[in-house]
Amino acid sequence: MTRHSHFLIALAIVLAMPLFMRSGSLASEVLIYALAAMGCNLLLGYTGLLSFGQGIFFGLGSYTIALLLTRWPLPMPLALLAAIAMGALGAAIIGSIAIRQRGTYFVMLTLAFAQMFYFIAYSLPGLTGGDNGLLDVPRPSLSVAGQTLWPLATPWQYYGFVAALFLVAFWLLRRVCDSIFGRTLLAVRDNEERAAAVGYNLRLLKLQAFVISGAVTGLAGALHAMMTGIAPLSNVEYHTSEMIIVMTVIGGTSNLLASLLGAAFYVLLGDWLSTLWPRWLLLLGVVLMVVSLGLQRGLWGLGENLWALVRHKKNKPDATAEPTESNPVERSGGLV
């Protein structure tokens, strides 16, 4: 499928969600976590880097916009840009150290950074609110020169704003992945030694992927804080990183549209299971085990397999069809 077809499918999903979902906040949550999953997919699916530091960038975006909208009031668009920049800066610092190692040691470094950042945030209540987080994060309307361009008072109005940002980010990331840079990341993922022998600067490529991933994840964290009205400490826990990774794997790696499917599956399934049983995470764990054992390519891979099966059945000749006059071989049962 082409880049344009992927974008049209994403646009169709975004437009269809208000028709099938009653909660605007839940719909916004799906797109926010889809943004975070796309940032993770750029690292895991395209670069082959399993990072447990995504929660750091998510939390940086949340804290940045919360501080800029409450303590140092800035216009909301500028606060969003600052959250994106802070996520990118945090990714640049962490990535420059983590990419010095590979494999298990790389994963351990990102996990160590996640734990360290959590305890730093916990130990600075004057800045981050500590265990309580930063409360009363406003959701100002998008305005220019005092004129309101886009009100964000209701959940569905905010969903429209999140949907617009999601589509812009999706289009930009698709261009990145389809560019020479994106193809080079795939080469690094598939065979680092050969990519290095060709002459590619592996550290620079990985660092650039880290920065882009951090920027997108920082945007997701900022939008989440505006949606909930709080920048909680839980946003920087390593459990947030685990959740983002699970969404990415469930949807399918090396495909940005699959990240949207994975986020929707995780968020909507979790919301439904929570109404059935207080310990719904046990049920979610069973579902995740089934996905891990039977769907190694994620939901996107399952959809591709089903589509290939349907096309195979459609193109398969019918053995019970009557022989036609134009084919004497069929009428005679074969060559004599």
CSV table of C-alpha atoms in Angstrom, one decimal:
chain,number,residue,atom,x,y,z
A,1,MET,CA,0.0,0.0,0.0
A,2,THR,CA,1.2,3.5,-0.8
A,3,ARG,CA,1.8,6.4,1.6
A,4,HIS,CA,-1.3,8.1,0.4
A,5,SER,CA,-3.5,5.1,0.9
A,6,HIS,CA,-2.2,4.7,4.5
A,7,PHE,CA,-3.1,8.3,5.1
A,8,LEU,CA,-6.6,7.9,3.7
A,9,ILE,CA,-7.2,4.9,5.9
A,10,ALA,CA,-6.0,6.9,9.0
A,11,LEU,CA,-8.2,9.8,7.9
A,12,ALA,CA,-11.2,7.4,7.6
A,13,ILE,CA,-10.6,5.9,11.0
A,14,VAL,CA,-10.3,9.4,12.6
A,15,LEU,CA,-13.6,10.5,10.9
A,16,ALA,CA,-15.4,7.3,11.8
A,17,MET,CA,-14.5,7.2,15.5
A,18,PRO,CA,-17.1,9.9,16.5
A,19,LEU,CA,-19.8,7.9,14.8
A,20,PHE,CA,-19.1,4.7,16.8
A,21,MET,CA,-17.9,6.0,20.1
A,22,ARG,CA,-19.9,7.9,22.8
A,23,SER,CA,-16.9,9.3,24.7
A,24,GLY,CA,-14.9,12.1,23.2
A,25,SER,CA,-12.3,11.7,25.9
A,26,LEU,CA,-11.8,8.0,25.1
A,27,ALA,CA,-11.5,8.7,21.4
A,28,SER,CA,-8.9,11.4,22.2
A,29,GLU,CA,-7.0,8.9,24.4
A,30,VAL,CA,-6.8,6.4,21.5
A,31,LEU,CA,-5.2,9.0,19.2
A,32,ILE,CA,-2.9,10.3,21.9
A,33,TYR,CA,-1.5,6.8,22.6
A,34,ALA,CA,-1.4,6.1,18.9
A,35,LEU,CA,1.0,9.1,18.6
A,36,ALA,CA,3.2,7.6,21.3
A,37,ALA,CA,3.1,4.2,19.7
A,38,MET,CA,4.1,5.7,16.3
A,39,GLY,CA,7.1,7.3,18.0
A,40,CYS,CA,8.0,3.9,19.6
A,41,ASN,CA,7.5,2.2,16.2
A,42,LEU,CA,10.1,4.4,14.6
A,43,LEU,CA,12.6,3.1,17.1
A,44,LEU,CA,11.5,-0.6,17.4
A,45,GLY,CA,10.1,-1.3,14.0
A,46,TYR,CA,12.3,0.8,11.8
A,47,THR,CA,15.6,1.0,13.8
A,48,GLY,CA,15.4,-2.2,15.8
A,49,LEU,CA,15.8,-0.4,19.2
A,50,LEU,CA,13.7,-1.7,22.1
A,51,SER,CA,13.5,1.4,24.3
A,52,PHE,CA,11.9,1.4,27.8
A,53,GLY,CA,12.5,5.2,28.0
A,54,GLN,CA,9.4,6.3,26.1
A,55,GLY,CA,7.7,7.1,29.3
A,56,ILE,CA,10.4,9.7,30.0
A,57,PHE,CA,9.5,11.6,26.8
A,58,PHE,CA,5.8,11.2,27.5
A,59,GLY,CA,6.3,12.6,31.0
A,60,LEU,CA,8.5,15.4,29.8
A,61,GLY,CA,5.8,16.6,27.5
A,62,SER,CA,3.2,16.4,30.3
A,63,TYR,CA,5.2,18.3,32.8
A,64,THR,CA,6.4,20.9,30.3
A,65,ILE,CA,2.9,22.0,29.1
A,66,ALA,CA,1.5,21.8,32.6
A,67,LEU,CA,4.2,24.2,33.9
A,68,LEU,CA,3.9,26.5,31.0
A,69,LEU,CA,0.1,26.8,31.2
A,70,THR,CA,-0.1,27.1,35.0
A,71,ARG,CA,3.0,28.7,36.5
A,72,TRP,CA,4.5,30.6,33.5
A,73,PRO,CA,1.5,31.2,31.3
A,74,LEU,CA,2.2,31.0,27.6
A,75,PRO,CA,-0.1,30.7,24.6
A,76,MET,CA,-1.2,27.1,24.1
A,77,PRO,CA,0.5,26.6,20.7
A,78,LEU,CA,3.8,27.8,22.0
A,79,ALA,CA,3.4,25.5,25.1
A,80,LEU,CA,2.8,22.6,22.7
A,81,LEU,CA,5.9,23.4,20.7
A,82,ALA,CA,7.9,23.7,23.9
A,83,ALA,CA,6.7,20.2,25.0
A,84,ILE,CA,7.7,18.8,21.6
A,85,ALA,CA,11.1,20.4,22.0
A,86,MET,CA,11.6,19.1,25.5
A,87,GLY,CA,10.7,15.6,24.4
A,88,ALA,CA,13.3,15.9,21.6
A,89,LEU,CA,15.9,17.3,24.0
A,90,GLY,CA,15.4,14.5,26.5
A,91,ALA,CA,15.6,11.9,23.8
A,92,ALA,CA,18.8,13.5,22.5
A,93,ILE,CA,20.5,13.3,25.9
A,94,ILE,CA,19.3,9.8,26.7
A,95,GLY,CA,19.9,8.5,23.2
A,96,SER,CA,23.4,9.8,23.0
A,97,ILE,CA,24.3,7.6,25.9
A,98,ALA,CA,22.1,4.6,25.3
A,99,ILE,CA,23.1,4.0,21.7
A,100,ARG,CA,26.7,3.3,22.8
A,101,GLN,CA,25.5,-0.2,23.7
A,102,ARG,CA,23.5,-2.8,21.8
A,103,GLY,CA,21.1,-5.5,22.6
A,104,THR,CA,20.4,-6.3,26.2
A,105,TYR,CA,22.7,-3.6,27.5
A,106,PHE,CA,20.9,-1.0,25.5
A,107,VAL,CA,17.5,-2.1,26.9
A,108,MET,CA,19.0,-2.1,30.4
A,109,LEU,CA,20.3,1.5,29.9
A,110,THR,CA,16.9,2.8,28.8
A,111,LEU,CA,15.2,1.0,31.7
A,112,ALA,CA,17.7,2.5,34.1
A,113,PHE,CA,17.1,6.0,32.7
A,114,ALA,CA,13.3,5.5,33.1
A,115,GLN,CA,13.7,4.5,36.8
A,116,MET,CA,16.1,7.4,37.4
A,117,PHE,CA,13.8,10.0,35.8
A,118,TYR,CA,10.9,8.6,37.9
A,119,PHE,CA,12.7,9.1,41.2
A,120,ILE,CA,13.9,12.6,40.1
A,121,ALA,CA,10.4,13.6,39.4
A,122,TYR,CA,9.2,12.1,42.7
A,123,SER,CA,12.0,14.0,44.6
A,124,LEU,CA,11.1,17.4,43.2
A,125,PRO,CA,7.6,18.2,44.4
A,126,GLY,CA,8.2,21.9,44.1
A,127,LEU,CA,8.6,21.5,40.3
A,128,THR,CA,6.7,18.3,39.4
A,129,GLY,CA,4.2,18.1,42.2
A,130,GLY,CA,5.8,14.9,43.4
A,131,ASP,CA,3.5,12.0,44.1
A,132,ASN,CA,0.4,14.2,43.4
A,133,GLY,CA,1.6,15.5,40.0
A,134,LEU,CA,0.7,18.9,38.6
A,135,LEU,CA,-3.0,19.6,39.0
A,136,ASP,CA,-5.5,21.9,37.3
A,137,VAL,CA,-3.8,21.9,33.9
A,138,PRO,CA,-6.0,24.2,31.7
A,139,ARG,CA,-7.2,23.5,28.2
A,140,PRO,CA,-7.3,26.9,26.6
A,141,SER,CA,-8.9,27.4,23.2
A,142,LEU,CA,-6.8,28.0,20.2
A,143,SER,CA,-6.8,31.7,19.6
A,144,VAL,CA,-4.9,34.4,17.8
A,145,ALA,CA,-5.0,38.1,18.8
A,146,GLY,CA,-7.8,37.4,21.2
A,147,GLN,CA,-10.0,35.7,18.5
A,148,THR,CA,-10.9,32.1,19.2
A,149,LEU,CA,-10.2,30.0,16.2
A,150,TRP,CA,-10.8,26.6,17.8
A,151,PRO,CA,-12.7,26.1,21.1
A,152,LEU,CA,-11.6,23.2,23.2
A,153,ALA,CA,-14.2,23.3,26.0
A,154,THR,CA,-16.0,20.0,25.2
A,155,PRO,CA,-14.5,16.6,24.8
A,156,TRP,CA,-15.4,16.3,21.2
A,157,GLN,CA,-14.0,19.7,20.4
A,158,TYR,CA,-10.8,18.6,21.9
A,159,TYR,CA,-11.0,15.4,19.9
A,160,GLY,CA,-11.1,17.4,16.7
A,161,PHE,CA,-8.0,19.3,17.8
A,162,VAL,CA,-6.1,16.1,18.7
A,163,ALA,CA,-7.3,14.4,15.4
A,164,ALA,CA,-5.8,17.3,13.4
A,165,LEU,CA,-2.5,17.1,15.1
A,166,PHE,CA,-2.5,13.3,14.8
A,167,LEU,CA,-3.0,13.4,11.1
A,168,VAL,CA,-0.3,16.0,10.6
A,169,ALA,CA,2.1,13.9,12.7
A,170,PHE,CA,1.1,10.8,10.8
A,171,TRP,CA,1.7,12.4,7.5
A,172,LEU,CA,5.1,13.7,8.5
A,173,LEU,CA,6.2,10.4,10.0
A,174,ARG,CA,5.2,8.6,6.8
A,175,ARG,CA,7.3,10.9,4.8
A,176,VAL,CA,10.2,10.3,7.2
A,177,CYS,CA,9.8,6.5,6.9
A,178,ASP,CA,9.5,6.5,3.1
A,179,SER,CA,12.5,8.8,2.7
A,180,ILE,CA,16.1,7.7,2.2
A,181,PHE,CA,16.6,8.2,5.9
A,182,GLY,CA,13.8,5.8,6.7
A,183,ARG,CA,15.1,3.2,4.3
A,184,THR,CA,18.6,3.5,5.8
A,185,LEU,CA,17.1,2.9,9.3
A,186,LEU,CA,15.6,-0.4,7.9
A,187,ALA,CA,19.1,-1.3,6.7
A,188,VAL,CA,20.5,-0.6,10.1
A,189,ARG,CA,17.8,-2.7,11.7
A,190,ASP,CA,18.4,-5.7,9.4
A,191,ASN,CA,22.2,-5.7,9.4
A,192,GLU,CA,24.2,-3.2,11.4
A,193,GLU,CA,27.5,-4.6,10.4
A,194,ARG,CA,26.8,-4.4,6.7
A,195,ALA,CA,25.3,-0.9,7.1
A,196,ALA,CA,28.5,0.2,9.0
A,197,ALA,CA,30.7,-1.4,6.3
A,198,VAL,CA,28.9,0.6,3.6
A,199,GLY,CA,29.8,3.8,5.5
A,200,TYR,CA,26.7,4.8,7.4
A,201,ASN,CA,27.2,6.6,10.7
A,202,LEU,CA,25.1,4.3,12.9
A,203,ARG,CA,25.2,6.4,16.0
A,204,LEU,CA,24.0,9.5,14.2
A,205,LEU,CA,21.2,7.6,12.5
A,206,LYS,CA,20.1,6.1,15.8
A,207,LEU,CA,20.3,9.4,17.6
A,208,GLN,CA,18.2,11.1,14.9
A,209,ALA,CA,15.6,8.4,15.2
A,210,PHE,CA,15.6,8.9,19.0
A,211,VAL,CA,15.1,12.6,18.7
A,212,ILE,CA,12.1,12.3,16.3
A,213,SER,CA,10.6,9.6,18.5
A,214,GLY,CA,11.0,11.8,21.6
A,215,ALA,CA,9.4,14.8,19.9
A,216,VAL,CA,6.3,12.8,18.8
A,217,THR,CA,6.0,11.2,22.3
A,218,GLY,CA,6.4,14.5,24.0
A,219,LEU,CA,3.5,15.8,21.9
A,220,ALA,CA,1.4,12.9,23.0
A,221,GLY,CA,2.3,13.5,26.7
A,222,ALA,CA,1.3,17.2,26.4
A,223,LEU,CA,-2.0,16.4,24.8
A,224,HIS,CA,-2.7,13.8,27.5
A,225,ALA,CA,-2.1,16.3,30.2
A,226,MET,CA,-4.5,18.8,28.6
A,227,MET,CA,-7.1,16.1,28.2
A,228,THR,CA,-7.0,14.9,31.8
A,229,GLY,CA,-6.2,18.3,33.4
A,230,ILE,CA,-3.3,16.7,35.3
A,231,ALA,CA,0.3,15.8,34.7
A,232,PRO,CA,0.6,12.7,37.0
A,233,LEU,CA,3.8,11.0,38.2
A,234,SER,CA,2.5,7.8,36.7
A,235,ASN,CA,3.2,9.3,33.2
A,236,VAL,CA,6.9,8.8,33.8
A,237,GLU,CA,6.8,5.4,35.3
A,238,TYR,CA,8.4,2.6,33.3
A,239,HIS,CA,4.9,1.0,33.2
A,240,THR,CA,4.0,3.8,30.7
A,241,SER,CA,6.9,2.7,28.6
A,242,GLU,CA,5.8,-0.9,28.8
A,243,MET,CA,2.2,0.1,27.8
A,244,ILE,CA,3.5,2.0,24.7
A,245,ILE,CA,5.7,-0.9,23.7
A,246,VAL,CA,2.7,-3.3,24.1
A,247,MET,CA,0.5,-1.1,21.9
A,248,THR,CA,3.3,-1.0,19.2
A,249,VAL,CA,3.8,-4.8,19.2
A,250,ILE,CA,0.0,-5.6,19.3
A,251,GLY,CA,-0.6,-3.4,16.2
A,252,GLY,CA,2.5,-4.6,14.4
A,253,THR,CA,6.0,-3.1,13.9
A,254,SER,CA,7.4,-1.4,10.8
A,255,ASN,CA,4.0,0.1,10.0
A,256,LEU,CA,2.8,3.4,11.4
A,257,LEU,CA,-0.9,2.7,10.6
A,258,ALA,CA,-0.6,-0.5,12.7
A,259,SER,CA,0.3,1.7,15.7
A,260,LEU,CA,-3.1,3.2,15.5
A,261,LEU,CA,-4.7,-0.2,15.5
A,262,GLY,CA,-2.6,-1.3,18.5
A,263,ALA,CA,-3.5,1.8,20.5
A,264,ALA,CA,-7.2,1.5,19.7
A,265,PHE,CA,-7.2,-2.2,20.6
A,266,TYR,CA,-5.4,-1.7,23.9
A,267,VAL,CA,-7.3,1.4,25.1
A,268,LEU,CA,-10.8,0.2,24.0
A,269,LEU,CA,-10.3,-3.4,25.2
A,270,GLY,CA,-9.0,-2.1,28.6
A,271,ASP,CA,-12.0,0.3,28.9
A,272,TRP,CA,-14.4,-2.6,28.2
A,273,LEU,CA,-12.7,-5.1,30.5
A,274,SER,CA,-12.6,-2.6,33.3
A,275,THR,CA,-16.4,-2.6,33.3
A,276,LEU,CA,-16.5,-6.4,33.7
A,277,TRP,CA,-14.1,-7.0,36.6
A,278,PRO,CA,-12.0,-4.8,38.9
A,279,ARG,CA,-9.0,-7.0,38.2
A,280,TRP,CA,-9.3,-6.5,34.5
A,281,LEU,CA,-5.6,-6.4,34.0
A,282,LEU,CA,-5.5,-10.2,34.5
A,283,LEU,CA,-7.9,-10.6,31.6
A,284,LEU,CA,-5.9,-8.2,29.5
A,285,GLY,CA,-2.8,-10.2,30.3
A,286,VAL,CA,-4.5,-13.4,28.9
A,287,VAL,CA,-5.4,-11.5,25.7
A,288,LEU,CA,-1.9,-10.2,25.3
A,289,MET,CA,-0.5,-13.8,25.7
A,290,VAL,CA,-2.8,-15.0,22.9
A,291,VAL,CA,-1.7,-12.1,20.7
A,292,SER,CA,2.0,-12.8,21.4
A,293,LEU,CA,1.7,-16.6,20.8
A,294,GLY,CA,-0.5,-16.5,17.7
A,295,LEU,CA,0.0,-13.0,16.1
A,296,GLN,CA,3.7,-12.4,15.8
A,297,ARG,CA,3.1,-9.7,13.1
A,298,GLY,CA,0.3,-8.1,15.2
A,299,LEU,CA,-3.1,-7.0,14.2
A,300,TRP,CA,-1.9,-5.6,10.9
A,301,GLY,CA,-0.3,-8.9,10.0
A,302,LEU,CA,-3.6,-10.7,10.8
A,303,GLY,CA,-5.5,-8.3,8.6
A,304,GLU,CA,-3.0,-8.9,5.7
A,305,ASN,CA,-3.3,-12.7,6.1
A,306,LEU,CA,-7.1,-12.5,6.0
A,307,TRP,CA,-7.1,-10.3,3.0
A,308,ALA,CA,-4.7,-12.6,1.2
A,309,LEU,CA,-7.0,-15.6,2.0
A,310,VAL,CA,-10.0,-13.8,0.7
A,311,ARG,CA,-8.3,-12.8,-2.5
A,312,HIS,CA,-7.0,-16.4,-3.0
A,313,LYS,CA,-10.5,-17.8,-2.6
A,314,LYS,CA,-11.8,-15.2,-5.0
A,315,ASN,CA,-9.2,-15.9,-7.7
A,316,LYS,CA,-9.4,-19.7,-7.3
A,317,PRO,CA,-11.2,-21.4,-10.2
A,318,ASP,CA,-14.4,-23.2,-9.5
A,319,ALA,CA,-13.9,-26.9,-10.0
A,320,THR,CA,-17.7,-27.5,-10.4
A,321,ALA,CA,-18.0,-25.0,-13.3
A,322,GLU,CA,-19.5,-26.2,-16.6
A,323,PRO,CA,-17.0,-26.5,-19.5
A,324,THR,CA,-17.3,-23.7,-22.0
A,325,GLU,CA,-17.6,-24.0,-25.8
A,326,SER,CA,-14.5,-21.9,-26.2
A,327,ASN,CA,-12.3,-24.4,-24.5
A,328,PRO,CA,-12.4,-27.8,-26.2
A,329,VAL,CA,-9.9,-29.3,-23.8
A,330,GLU,CA,-12.3,-28.8,-20.9
A,331,ARG,CA,-15.2,-30.3,-22.9
A,332,SER,CA,-13.2,-33.4,-23.8
A,333,GLY,CA,-11.7,-33.9,-20.4
A,334,GLY,CA,-8.1,-33.3,-21.7
A,335,LEU,CA,-5.9,-33.9,-24.7
A,336,VAL,CA,-6.4,-37.2,-26.5
